[in-house]
Coordinates of C-alpha atoms in Angstrom, one line a residue:
X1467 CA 11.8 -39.0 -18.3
X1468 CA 9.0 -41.8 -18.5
X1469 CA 9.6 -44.7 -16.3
X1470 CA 7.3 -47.9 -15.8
X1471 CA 6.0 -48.3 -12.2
X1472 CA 2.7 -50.0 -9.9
X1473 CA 0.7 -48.0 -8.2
X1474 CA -2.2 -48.6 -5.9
X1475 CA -4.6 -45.7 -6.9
X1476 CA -8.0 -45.3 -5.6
X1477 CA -10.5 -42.6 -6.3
X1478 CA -13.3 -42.2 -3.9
X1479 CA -16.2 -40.5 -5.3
X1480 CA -19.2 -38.4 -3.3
X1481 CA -22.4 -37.2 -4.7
X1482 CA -25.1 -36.1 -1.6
X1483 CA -25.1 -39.2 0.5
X1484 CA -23.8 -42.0 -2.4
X1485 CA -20.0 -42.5 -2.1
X1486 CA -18.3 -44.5 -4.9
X1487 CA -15.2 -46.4 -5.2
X1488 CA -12.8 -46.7 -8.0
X1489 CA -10.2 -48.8 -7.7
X1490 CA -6.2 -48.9 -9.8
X1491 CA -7.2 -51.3 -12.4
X1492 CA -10.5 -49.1 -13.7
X1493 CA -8.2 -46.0 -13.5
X1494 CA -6.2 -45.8 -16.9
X1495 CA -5.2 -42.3 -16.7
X1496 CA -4.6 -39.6 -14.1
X1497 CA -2.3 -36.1 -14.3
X1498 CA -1.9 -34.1 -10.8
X1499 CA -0.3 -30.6 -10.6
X1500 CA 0.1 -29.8 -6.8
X1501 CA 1.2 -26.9 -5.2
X1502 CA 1.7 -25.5 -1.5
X1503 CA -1.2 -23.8 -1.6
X1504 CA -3.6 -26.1 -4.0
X1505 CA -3.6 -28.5 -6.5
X1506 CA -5.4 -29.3 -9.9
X1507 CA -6.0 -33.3 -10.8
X1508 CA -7.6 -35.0 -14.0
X1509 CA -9.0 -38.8 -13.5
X1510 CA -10.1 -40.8 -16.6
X1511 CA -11.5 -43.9 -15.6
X1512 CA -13.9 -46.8 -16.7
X1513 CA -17.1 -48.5 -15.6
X1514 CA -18.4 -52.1 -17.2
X1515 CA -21.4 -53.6 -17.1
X1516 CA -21.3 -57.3 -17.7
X1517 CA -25.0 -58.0 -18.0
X1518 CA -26.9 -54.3 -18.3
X1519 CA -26.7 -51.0 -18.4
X1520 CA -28.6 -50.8 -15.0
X1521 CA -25.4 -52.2 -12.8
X1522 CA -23.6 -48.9 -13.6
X1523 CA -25.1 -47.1 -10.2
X1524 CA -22.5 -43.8 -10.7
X1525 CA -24.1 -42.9 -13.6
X1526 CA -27.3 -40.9 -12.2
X1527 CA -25.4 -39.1 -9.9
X1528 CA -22.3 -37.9 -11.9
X1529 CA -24.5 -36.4 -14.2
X1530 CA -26.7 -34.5 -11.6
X1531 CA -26.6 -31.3 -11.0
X1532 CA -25.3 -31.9 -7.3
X1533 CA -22.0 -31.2 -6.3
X1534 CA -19.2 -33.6 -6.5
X1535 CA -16.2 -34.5 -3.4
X1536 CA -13.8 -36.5 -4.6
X1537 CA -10.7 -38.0 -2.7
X1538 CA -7.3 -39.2 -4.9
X1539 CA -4.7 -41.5 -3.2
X1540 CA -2.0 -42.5 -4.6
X1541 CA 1.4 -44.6 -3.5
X1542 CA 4.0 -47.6 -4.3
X1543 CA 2.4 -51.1 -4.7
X1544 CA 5.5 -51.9 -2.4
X1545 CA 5.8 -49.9 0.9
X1546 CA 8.9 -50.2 3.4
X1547 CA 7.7 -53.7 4.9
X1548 CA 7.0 -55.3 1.3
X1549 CA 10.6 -54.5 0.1
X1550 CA 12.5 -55.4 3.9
X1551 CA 13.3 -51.8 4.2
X1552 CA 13.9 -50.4 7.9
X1553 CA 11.5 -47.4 8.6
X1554 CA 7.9 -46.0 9.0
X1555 CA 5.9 -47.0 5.7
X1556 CA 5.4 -44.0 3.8
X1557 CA 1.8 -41.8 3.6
X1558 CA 0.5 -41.4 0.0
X1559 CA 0.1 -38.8 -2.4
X1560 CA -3.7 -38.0 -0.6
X1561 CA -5.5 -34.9 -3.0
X1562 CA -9.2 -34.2 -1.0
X1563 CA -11.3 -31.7 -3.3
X1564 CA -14.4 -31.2 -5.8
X1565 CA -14.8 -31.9 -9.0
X1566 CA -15.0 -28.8 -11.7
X1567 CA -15.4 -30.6 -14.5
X1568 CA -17.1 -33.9 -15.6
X1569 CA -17.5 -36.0 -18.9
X1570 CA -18.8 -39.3 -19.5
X1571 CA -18.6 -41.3 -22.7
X1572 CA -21.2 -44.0 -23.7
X1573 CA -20.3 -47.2 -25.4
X1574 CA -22.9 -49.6 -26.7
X1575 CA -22.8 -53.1 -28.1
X1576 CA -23.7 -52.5 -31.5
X1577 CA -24.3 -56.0 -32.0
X1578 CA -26.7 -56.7 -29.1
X1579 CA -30.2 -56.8 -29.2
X1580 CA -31.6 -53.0 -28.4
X1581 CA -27.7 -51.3 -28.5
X1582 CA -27.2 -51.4 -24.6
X1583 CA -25.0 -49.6 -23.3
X1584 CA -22.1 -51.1 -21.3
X1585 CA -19.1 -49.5 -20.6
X1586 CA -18.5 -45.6 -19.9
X1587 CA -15.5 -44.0 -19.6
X1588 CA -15.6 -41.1 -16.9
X1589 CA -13.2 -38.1 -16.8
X1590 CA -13.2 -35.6 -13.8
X1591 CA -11.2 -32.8 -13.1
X1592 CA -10.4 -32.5 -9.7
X1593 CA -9.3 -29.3 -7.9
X1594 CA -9.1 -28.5 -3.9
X1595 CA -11.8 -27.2 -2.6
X1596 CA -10.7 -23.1 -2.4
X1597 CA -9.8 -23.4 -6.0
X1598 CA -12.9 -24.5 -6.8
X1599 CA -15.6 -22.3 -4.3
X1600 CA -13.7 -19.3 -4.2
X1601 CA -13.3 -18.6 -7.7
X1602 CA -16.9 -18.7 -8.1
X1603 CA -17.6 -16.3 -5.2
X1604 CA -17.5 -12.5 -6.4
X1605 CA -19.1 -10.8 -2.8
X1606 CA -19.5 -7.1 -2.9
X1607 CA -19.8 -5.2 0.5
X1608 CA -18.4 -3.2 3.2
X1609 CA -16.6 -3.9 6.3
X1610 CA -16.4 -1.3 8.9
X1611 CA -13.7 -1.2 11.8
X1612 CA -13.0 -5.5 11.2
X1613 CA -10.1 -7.0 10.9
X1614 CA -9.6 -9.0 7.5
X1615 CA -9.3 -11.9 9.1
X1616 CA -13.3 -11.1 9.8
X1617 CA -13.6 -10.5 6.4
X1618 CA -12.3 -13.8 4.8
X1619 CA -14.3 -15.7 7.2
X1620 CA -17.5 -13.7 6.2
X1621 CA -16.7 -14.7 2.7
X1622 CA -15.5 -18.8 4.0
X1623 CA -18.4 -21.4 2.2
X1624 CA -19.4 -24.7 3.7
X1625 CA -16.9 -27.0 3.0
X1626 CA -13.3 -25.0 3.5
X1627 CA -11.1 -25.5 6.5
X1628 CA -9.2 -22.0 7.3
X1629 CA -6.8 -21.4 10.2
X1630 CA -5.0 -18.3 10.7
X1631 CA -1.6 -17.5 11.4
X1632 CA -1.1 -13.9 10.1
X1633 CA -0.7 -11.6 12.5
X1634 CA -1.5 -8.0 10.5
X1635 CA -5.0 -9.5 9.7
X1636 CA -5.9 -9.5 12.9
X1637 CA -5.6 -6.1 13.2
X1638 CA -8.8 -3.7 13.0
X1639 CA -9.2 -1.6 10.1
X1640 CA -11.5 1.5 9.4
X1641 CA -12.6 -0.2 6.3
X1642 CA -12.4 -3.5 4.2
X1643 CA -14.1 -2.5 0.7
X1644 CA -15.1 -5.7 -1.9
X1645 CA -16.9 -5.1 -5.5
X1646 CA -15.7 -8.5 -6.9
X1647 CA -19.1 -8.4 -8.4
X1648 CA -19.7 -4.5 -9.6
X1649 CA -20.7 -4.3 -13.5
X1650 CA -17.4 -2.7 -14.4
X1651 CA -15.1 -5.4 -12.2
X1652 CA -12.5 -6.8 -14.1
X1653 CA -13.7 -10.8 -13.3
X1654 CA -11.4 -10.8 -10.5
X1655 CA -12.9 -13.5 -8.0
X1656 CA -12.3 -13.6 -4.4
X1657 CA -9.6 -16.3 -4.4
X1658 CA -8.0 -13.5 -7.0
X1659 CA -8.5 -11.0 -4.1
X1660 CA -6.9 -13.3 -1.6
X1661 CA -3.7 -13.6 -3.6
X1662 CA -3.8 -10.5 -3.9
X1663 CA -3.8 -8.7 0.0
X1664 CA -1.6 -11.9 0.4
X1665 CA 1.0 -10.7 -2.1
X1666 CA 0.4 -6.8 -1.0
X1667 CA 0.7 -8.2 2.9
X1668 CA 3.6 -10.5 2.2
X1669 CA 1.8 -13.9 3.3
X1670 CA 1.0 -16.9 1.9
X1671 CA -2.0 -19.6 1.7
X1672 CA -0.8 -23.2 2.6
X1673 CA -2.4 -26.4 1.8
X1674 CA -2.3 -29.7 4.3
X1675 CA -2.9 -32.4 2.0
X1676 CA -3.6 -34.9 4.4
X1677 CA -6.1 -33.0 6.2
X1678 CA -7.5 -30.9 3.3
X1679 CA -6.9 -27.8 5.7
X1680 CA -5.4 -24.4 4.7
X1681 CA -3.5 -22.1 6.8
X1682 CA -3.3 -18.3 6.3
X1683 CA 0.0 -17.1 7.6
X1684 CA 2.9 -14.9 7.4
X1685 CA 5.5 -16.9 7.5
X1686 CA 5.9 -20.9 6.1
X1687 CA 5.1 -23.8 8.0
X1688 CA 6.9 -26.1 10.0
X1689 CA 7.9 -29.0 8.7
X1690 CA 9.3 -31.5 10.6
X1691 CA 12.6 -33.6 10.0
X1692 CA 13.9 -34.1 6.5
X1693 CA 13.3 -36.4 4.1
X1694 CA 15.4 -38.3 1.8
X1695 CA 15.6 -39.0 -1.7
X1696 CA 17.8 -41.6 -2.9
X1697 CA 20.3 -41.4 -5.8
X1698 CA 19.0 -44.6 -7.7
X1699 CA 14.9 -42.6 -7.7
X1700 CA 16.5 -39.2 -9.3
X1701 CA 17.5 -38.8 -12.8
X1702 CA 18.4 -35.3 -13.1
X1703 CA 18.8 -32.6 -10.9
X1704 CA 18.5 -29.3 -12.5
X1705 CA 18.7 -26.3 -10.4
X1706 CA 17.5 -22.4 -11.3
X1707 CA 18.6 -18.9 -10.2
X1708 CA 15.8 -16.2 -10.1
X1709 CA 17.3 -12.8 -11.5
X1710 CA 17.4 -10.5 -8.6
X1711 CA 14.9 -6.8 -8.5
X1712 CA 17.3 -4.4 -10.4
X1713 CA 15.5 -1.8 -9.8
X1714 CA 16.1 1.3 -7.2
X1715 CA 12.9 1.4 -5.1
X1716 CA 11.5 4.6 -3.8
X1717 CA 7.8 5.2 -1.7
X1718 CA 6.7 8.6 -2.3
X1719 CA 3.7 10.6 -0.8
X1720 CA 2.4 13.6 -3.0
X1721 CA 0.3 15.1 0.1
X1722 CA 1.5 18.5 -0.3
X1723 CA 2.0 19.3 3.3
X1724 CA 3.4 15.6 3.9
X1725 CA 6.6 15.4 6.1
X1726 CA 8.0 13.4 4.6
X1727 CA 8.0 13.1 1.0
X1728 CA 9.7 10.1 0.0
X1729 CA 11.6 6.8 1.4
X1730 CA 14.3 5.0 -0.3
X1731 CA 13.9 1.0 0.1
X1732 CA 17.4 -0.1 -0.6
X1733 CA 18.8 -2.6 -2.8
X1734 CA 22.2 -3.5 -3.1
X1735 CA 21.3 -5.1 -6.8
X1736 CA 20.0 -2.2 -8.3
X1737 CA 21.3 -0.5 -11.7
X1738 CA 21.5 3.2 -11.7
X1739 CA 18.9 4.7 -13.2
X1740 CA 16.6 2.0 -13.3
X1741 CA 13.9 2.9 -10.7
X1742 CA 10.3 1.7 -9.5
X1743 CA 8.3 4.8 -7.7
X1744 CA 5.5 3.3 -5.7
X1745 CA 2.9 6.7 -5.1
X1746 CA 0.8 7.7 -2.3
X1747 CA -1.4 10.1 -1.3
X1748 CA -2.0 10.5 3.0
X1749 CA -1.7 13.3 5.4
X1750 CA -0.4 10.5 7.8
X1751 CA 3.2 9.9 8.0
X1752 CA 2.3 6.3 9.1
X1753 CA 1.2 5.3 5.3
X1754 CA 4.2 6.3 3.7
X1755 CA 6.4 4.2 6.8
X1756 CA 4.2 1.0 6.3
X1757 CA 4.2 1.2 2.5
X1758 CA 7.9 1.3 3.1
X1759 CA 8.1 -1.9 5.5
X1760 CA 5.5 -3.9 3.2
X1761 CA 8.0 -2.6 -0.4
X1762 CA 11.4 -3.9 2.3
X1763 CA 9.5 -7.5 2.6
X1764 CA 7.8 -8.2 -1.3
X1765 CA 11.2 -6.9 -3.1
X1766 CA 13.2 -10.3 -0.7
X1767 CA 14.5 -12.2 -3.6
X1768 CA 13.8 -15.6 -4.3
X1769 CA 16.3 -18.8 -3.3
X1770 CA 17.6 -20.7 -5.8
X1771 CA 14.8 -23.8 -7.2
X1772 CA 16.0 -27.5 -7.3
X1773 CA 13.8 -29.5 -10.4
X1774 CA 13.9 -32.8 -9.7
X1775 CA 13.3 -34.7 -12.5
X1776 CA 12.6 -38.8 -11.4
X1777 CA 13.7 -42.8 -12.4
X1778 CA 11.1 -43.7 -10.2
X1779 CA 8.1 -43.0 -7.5
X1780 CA 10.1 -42.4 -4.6
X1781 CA 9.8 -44.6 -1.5
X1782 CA 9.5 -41.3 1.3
X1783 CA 6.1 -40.0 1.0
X1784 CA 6.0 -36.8 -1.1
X1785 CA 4.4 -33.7 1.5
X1786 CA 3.7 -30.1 -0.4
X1787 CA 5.3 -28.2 2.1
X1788 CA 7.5 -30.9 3.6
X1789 CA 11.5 -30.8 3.9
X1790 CA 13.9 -32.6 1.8
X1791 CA 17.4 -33.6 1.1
X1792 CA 19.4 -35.6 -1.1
X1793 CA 21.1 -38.6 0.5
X1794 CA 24.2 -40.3 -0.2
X1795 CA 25.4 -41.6 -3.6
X1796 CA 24.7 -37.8 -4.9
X1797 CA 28.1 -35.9 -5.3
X1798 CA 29.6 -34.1 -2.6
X1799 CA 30.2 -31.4 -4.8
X1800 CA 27.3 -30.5 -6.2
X1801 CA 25.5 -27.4 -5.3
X1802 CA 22.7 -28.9 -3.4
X1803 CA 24.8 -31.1 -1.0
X1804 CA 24.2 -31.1 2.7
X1805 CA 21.2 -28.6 1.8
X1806 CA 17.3 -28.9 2.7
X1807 CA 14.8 -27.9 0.8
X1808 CA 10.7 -27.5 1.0
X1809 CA 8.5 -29.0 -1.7
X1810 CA 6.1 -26.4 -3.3
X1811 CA 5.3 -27.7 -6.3
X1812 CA 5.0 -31.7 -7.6
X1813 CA 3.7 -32.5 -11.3
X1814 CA 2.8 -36.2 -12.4
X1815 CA 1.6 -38.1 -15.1
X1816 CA 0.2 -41.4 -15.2
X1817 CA -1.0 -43.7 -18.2
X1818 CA -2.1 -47.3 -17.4
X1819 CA 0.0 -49.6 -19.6
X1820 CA -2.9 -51.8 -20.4
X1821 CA -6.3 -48.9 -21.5
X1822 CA -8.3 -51.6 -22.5
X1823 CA -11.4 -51.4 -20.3
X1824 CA -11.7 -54.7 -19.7
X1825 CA -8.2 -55.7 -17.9
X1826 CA -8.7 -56.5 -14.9
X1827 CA -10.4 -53.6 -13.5
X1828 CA -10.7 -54.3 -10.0
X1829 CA -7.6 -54.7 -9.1
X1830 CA -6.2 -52.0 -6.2
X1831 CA -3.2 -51.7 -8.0
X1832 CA -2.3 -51.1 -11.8
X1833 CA 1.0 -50.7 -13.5
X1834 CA 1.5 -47.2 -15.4
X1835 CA 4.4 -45.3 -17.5
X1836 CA 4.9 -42.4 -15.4
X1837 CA 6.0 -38.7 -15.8
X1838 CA 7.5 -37.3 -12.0
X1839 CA 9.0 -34.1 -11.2
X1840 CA 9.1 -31.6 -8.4
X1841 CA 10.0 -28.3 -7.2
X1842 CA 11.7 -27.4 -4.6
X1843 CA 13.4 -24.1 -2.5
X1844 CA 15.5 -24.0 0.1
X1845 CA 14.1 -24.7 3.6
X1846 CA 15.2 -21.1 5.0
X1847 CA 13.7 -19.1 1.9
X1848 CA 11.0 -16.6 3.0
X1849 CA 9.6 -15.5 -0.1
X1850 CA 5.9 -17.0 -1.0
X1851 CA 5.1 -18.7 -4.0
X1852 CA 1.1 -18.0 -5.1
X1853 CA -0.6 -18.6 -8.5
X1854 CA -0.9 -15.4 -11.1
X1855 CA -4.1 -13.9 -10.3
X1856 CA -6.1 -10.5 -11.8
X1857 CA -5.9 -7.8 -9.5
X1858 CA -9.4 -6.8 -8.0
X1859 CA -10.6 -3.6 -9.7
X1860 CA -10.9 0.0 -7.2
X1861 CA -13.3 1.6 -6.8
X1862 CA -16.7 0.6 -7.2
X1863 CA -19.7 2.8 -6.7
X1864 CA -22.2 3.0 -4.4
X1865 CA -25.1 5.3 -3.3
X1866 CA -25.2 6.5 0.4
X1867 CA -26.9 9.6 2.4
X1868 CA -25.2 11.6 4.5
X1869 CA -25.2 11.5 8.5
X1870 CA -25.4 14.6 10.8
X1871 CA -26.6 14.5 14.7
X1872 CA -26.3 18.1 14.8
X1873 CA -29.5 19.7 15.2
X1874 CA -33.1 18.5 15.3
X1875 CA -33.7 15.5 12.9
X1876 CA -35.1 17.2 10.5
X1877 CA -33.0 20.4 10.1
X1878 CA -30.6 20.0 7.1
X1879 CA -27.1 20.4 9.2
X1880 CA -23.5 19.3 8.5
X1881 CA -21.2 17.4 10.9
X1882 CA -17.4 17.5 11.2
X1883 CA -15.9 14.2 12.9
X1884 CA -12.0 14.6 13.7
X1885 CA -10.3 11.3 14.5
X1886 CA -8.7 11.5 17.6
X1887 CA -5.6 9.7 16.6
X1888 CA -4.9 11.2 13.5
X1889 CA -7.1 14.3 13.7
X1890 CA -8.2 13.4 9.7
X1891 CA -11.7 15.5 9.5
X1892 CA -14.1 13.2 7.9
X1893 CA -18.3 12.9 7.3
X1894 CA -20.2 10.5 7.7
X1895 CA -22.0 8.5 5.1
X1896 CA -24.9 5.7 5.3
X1897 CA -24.5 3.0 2.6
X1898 CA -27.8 1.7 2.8
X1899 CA -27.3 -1.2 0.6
X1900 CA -25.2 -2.8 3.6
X1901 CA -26.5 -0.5 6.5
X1902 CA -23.1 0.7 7.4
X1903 CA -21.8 4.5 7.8
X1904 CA -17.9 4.9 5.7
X1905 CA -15.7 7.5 6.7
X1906 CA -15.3 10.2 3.7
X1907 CA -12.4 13.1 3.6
X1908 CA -14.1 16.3 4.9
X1909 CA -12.5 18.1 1.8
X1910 CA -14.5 20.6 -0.6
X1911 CA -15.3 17.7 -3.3
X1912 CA -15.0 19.3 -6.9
X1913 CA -15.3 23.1 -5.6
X1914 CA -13.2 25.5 -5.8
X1915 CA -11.7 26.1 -2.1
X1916 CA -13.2 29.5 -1.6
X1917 CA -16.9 28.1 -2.0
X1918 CA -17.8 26.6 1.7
X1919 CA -21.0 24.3 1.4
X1920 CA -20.4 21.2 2.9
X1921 CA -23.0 18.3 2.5
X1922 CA -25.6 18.4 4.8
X1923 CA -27.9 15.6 6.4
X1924 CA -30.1 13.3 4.1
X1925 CA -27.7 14.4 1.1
X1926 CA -27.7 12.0 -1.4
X1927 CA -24.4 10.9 -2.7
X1928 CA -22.4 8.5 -4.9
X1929 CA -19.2 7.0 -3.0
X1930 CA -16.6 5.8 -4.5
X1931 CA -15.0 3.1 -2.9
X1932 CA -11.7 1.6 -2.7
X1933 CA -10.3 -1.1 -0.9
X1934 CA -9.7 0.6 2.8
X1935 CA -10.7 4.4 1.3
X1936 CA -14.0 5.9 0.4
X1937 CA -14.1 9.4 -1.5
X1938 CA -17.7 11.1 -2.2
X1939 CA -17.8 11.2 -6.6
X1940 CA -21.1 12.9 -6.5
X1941 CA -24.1 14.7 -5.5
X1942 CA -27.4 12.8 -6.9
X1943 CA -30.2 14.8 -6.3
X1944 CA -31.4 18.5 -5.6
X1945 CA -31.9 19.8 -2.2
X1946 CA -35.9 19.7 -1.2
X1947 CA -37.6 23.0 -2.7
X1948 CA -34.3 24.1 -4.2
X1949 CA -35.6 23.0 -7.9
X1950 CA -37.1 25.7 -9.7
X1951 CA -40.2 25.1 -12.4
X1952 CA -38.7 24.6 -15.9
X1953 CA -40.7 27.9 -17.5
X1954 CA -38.5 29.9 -15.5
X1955 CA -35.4 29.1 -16.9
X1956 CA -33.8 30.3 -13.3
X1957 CA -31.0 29.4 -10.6
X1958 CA -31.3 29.0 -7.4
X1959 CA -29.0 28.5 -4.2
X1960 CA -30.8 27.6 -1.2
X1961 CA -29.1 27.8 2.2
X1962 CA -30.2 27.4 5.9
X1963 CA -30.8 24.0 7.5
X1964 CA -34.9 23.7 7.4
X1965 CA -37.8 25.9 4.9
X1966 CA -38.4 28.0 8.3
X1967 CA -35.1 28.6 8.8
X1968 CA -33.4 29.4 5.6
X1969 CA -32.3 32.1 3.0
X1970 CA -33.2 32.0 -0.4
X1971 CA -31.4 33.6 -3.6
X1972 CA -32.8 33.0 -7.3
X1973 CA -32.0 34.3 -10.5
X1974 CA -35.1 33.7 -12.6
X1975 CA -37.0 35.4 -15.6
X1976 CA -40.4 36.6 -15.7
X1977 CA -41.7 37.5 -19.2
X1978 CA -38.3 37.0 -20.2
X1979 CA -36.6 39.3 -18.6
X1980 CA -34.1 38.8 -15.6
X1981 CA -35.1 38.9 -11.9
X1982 CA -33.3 38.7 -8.9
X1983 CA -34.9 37.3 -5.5
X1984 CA -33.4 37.3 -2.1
X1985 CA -35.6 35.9 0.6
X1986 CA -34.7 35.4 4.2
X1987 CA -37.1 33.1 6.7
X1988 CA -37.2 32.4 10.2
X1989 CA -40.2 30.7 11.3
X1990 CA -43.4 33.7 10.2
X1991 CA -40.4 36.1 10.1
X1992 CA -39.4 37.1 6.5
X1993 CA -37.7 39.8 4.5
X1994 CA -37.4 39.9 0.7
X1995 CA -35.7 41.4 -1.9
X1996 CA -36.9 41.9 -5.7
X1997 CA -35.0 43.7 -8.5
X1998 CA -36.3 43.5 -11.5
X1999 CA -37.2 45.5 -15.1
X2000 CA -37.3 49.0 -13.8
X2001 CA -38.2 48.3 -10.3
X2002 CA -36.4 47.2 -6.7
X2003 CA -39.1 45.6 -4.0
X2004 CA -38.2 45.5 -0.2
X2005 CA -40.7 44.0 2.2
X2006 CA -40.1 43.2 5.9
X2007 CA -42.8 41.2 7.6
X2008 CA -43.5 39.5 10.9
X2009 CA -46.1 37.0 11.0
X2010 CA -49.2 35.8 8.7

């Protein structure tokens, strides 16, 4: 439905400390895709010189290299006092971001002496400002016993306005684990991750238009009283059921000695037979109970939508996030009567009916054949809309060394740590990249259970790390003076925590036949063993 409307549209442009004006009558074309959470926008405007080229001052700056704000406000030509309507006049459509995307097209005068160049058409796309600096922010680091709340705001740029109001990420956490830009990531960036713990967390991001603020939160906004739409600024009201989860949804844990093995999360829609398994693998009962209350919240079906589809720009403002009804002169039988509804998404498009550059381009108003439609849920509907996003990749790898205060510094000991809540064993590990020590399973890596040799201090290892876990994936190196030259073609397992306090045991071969050496040392007190070719060498010595 195209319908044929004024508007007073302005576009306020800002490059470092130039700020640049464009009013309705320069503006021939704009298209705005807003959501609760953000919003994309594409301008297309013009710019005329009259006498030279030089009187266009934007375009220098547009085509720098510095960043671009931009600020997009649009309304009626005719608010509530114009038209002798009763009421508060109505805030515009107000869209505060930065600018993604620019183009510029030159036209000269053909026909004048040295082809000047005199009129340019502009084109921006326009996006809000988390859209725009959190897609191109892939961190990668580790954050030990913070809450993720500390972790988004480590990872907040200049230039973003966050409040909180989601309670589970304030709570402390052993680790917070981010390689949004390891070589093998899957180009997941961290508004992707954001989306993402938001979706896994049940919360949402929400946008304040007016205020270009976002607000982090479990549960929507308040939104105030109702607004009306009238009957004569709707053309068709088109309304849209979500299918319900038909799936029967279980948690299980595979931890062998777990309690519990598996949770139902029930679902009265579900067809028999038809089943979603979500896995886990934890010695604490507590993972398998949360997974279960986070599975309870995400599988809440979606409300019914309302598309409403428009004859004209409506007089009330239009708020993303704002509440809604339809007022009199709609039918008291229809499904939507006496309902309220919240405003997530509003799409609009906008074509000046005069393009010609030259009409009357200052004017702060401009008449255009408009495109208007929006989206709304019922006011009581708890579910969260968000974007698609890619899922961050886990793990990533890291190197790290290990960390025992057993012993002196430089004896070569190993260190149990029990958590006193959970009584998990665990090492310790220093990833120097970030200087921080992770928390690793105190479990026997890739060896066979009847081998005991845990890793001892100064071990170099490779972690692998995933989002709130880290696992060990590898030793890296050999122990000091446990590599043996290359002409012996011998093994060697070195044990003991220092060289004067340790026992020795290699399998090597001298003129090609096998040998077998056990030595034992503490301090200048050593014993040896040799069996070789026809012979078996004992020696016990104290001293030089």
């Amino acid at each position: 439905m195209r319908f044929t409307e004024q508007l007073k549209v302005s576009l306020q442009l800002k490059a470092g400390d130039k700020a640049f004006t464009l009013p309705a009558g320069s503006i021939k074309r704009l298209s705005v895709k807003a959501w609760s959470y953000g919003f994309e926008a594409q301008v297309e405007w013009w710019v005329l010189c009259k006498e030279s080229g030089d009187e266009d001052t934007l375009f220098t700056p547009f085509t720098d290299t510095k960043p671009l704000t931009a600020t997009l406000t649009i309304e009626r030509r005719y608010g509530a006092q114009a038209e002798g309507r009763e009421g508060a006049e109505a805030l515009p459509l107000k869209l505060i971001g930065r600018v993604e995307d620019r183009q510029v097209r030159e036209l000269s005068q053909a026909n004048v002496q040295n082809a000047p160049v005199m009129q340019r058409r502009y084109r921006i796309r326009l996006v809000d400002p988390a859209a725009m600096l959190w897609r191109r922010h892939f961190p990668s680091g580790v954050w030990v016993h913070q809450t993720l709340q500390a972790v988004i705001q480590a990872n907040t740029p200049g230039g973003l306005d966050v409040a909180y109001k989601w309670e589970a990420a304030q709570v402390k956490q052993s680790l917070h684990a981010l390689g949004l830009g390891a070589d093998d990531d899957a180009g997941a960036s961290f508004l992707d991750f954001l989306h993402w713990v938001q979706a896994r967390m049940n919360a949402g991001v929400f946008l304040d238009y007016a205020k270009g603020k976002y607000t982090l939160a479990d549960a929507k906004p308040e939104a105030g009283e109702a607004l009306v739409f009238a009957r004569d600024e709707v053309e068709e009201v088109d309304l849209s059921f979500p299918e319900p989860r038909r799936d029967a949804l279980w948690v299980l844990n595979s931890y062998v000695d777990a309690g519990t093995a598996r949770k139902k999360v029930e679902n009265a829609d579900a067809i028999p037979g038809v089943l979603t398994e979500c896995l886990v693998t934890s010695p604490l009962e507590g993972t398998l109970t949360d997974r279960e209350a986070v599975e309870t919240k995400r599988q809440q079906l979606e409300g019914p939508e309302v598309r409403l589809t428009f004859a004209l720009y409506p007089r009330v403002a239009l708020v993303l996030n704002g509440l809604y009804t339809l007022g009199s002169g709609f039918s008291e039988q229809a499904a939507t009567h006496g309902k309220q509804y919240r405003l997530h998404t509003l799409e609009l498009e906008a074509n000046a009916v005069e393009d010609d550059a030259a009409h009357d381009p200052d004017s702060t108003a401009n008449d255009y054949q408009l495109s208007l439609s929006a989206t709304l849920e019922e006011a009581a509907d708890p579910t969260f809309r968000r974007p698609h996003f890619r899922t961050p990749r886990w793990p990533f790898f890291a190197e790290g060394r290990v960390v025992s205060e057993e012993g002196a510094e430089a004896d070569r000991t190993y260190q149990i740590r029990q958590d006193e809540e959970t009584s998990v064993e665990s090492y310790r590990v220093k990833l120097h990249l970030w200087n921080k020590e992770v928390r690793i399973p105190y479990e026997p890596h890739q060896q066979p259970g009847h081998f005991y040799f845990p890793a001892d201090k100064g071990t170099r290892v490779l972690v692998s790390l995933g989002y709130q876990h880290a696992r060990m994936d590898r030793f890296l190196e050999w122990r000091p003076g446990a590599r043996l030259p290359k002409e012996s073609q011998g093994n060697h397992l070195l044990l003991g925590k220092t060289d004067k306090s340790e026992t020795s045991i290699q399998h090597l071969y001298q003129d090609s036949k096998p040998m077998l050496r056990i030595r034992r040392t503490l301090e200048k007190d050593t014993q040896l063993i040799e069996v070789g070719e026809g012979r078996m060498f004992l020696r016990v010595q104290e001293g030089e």
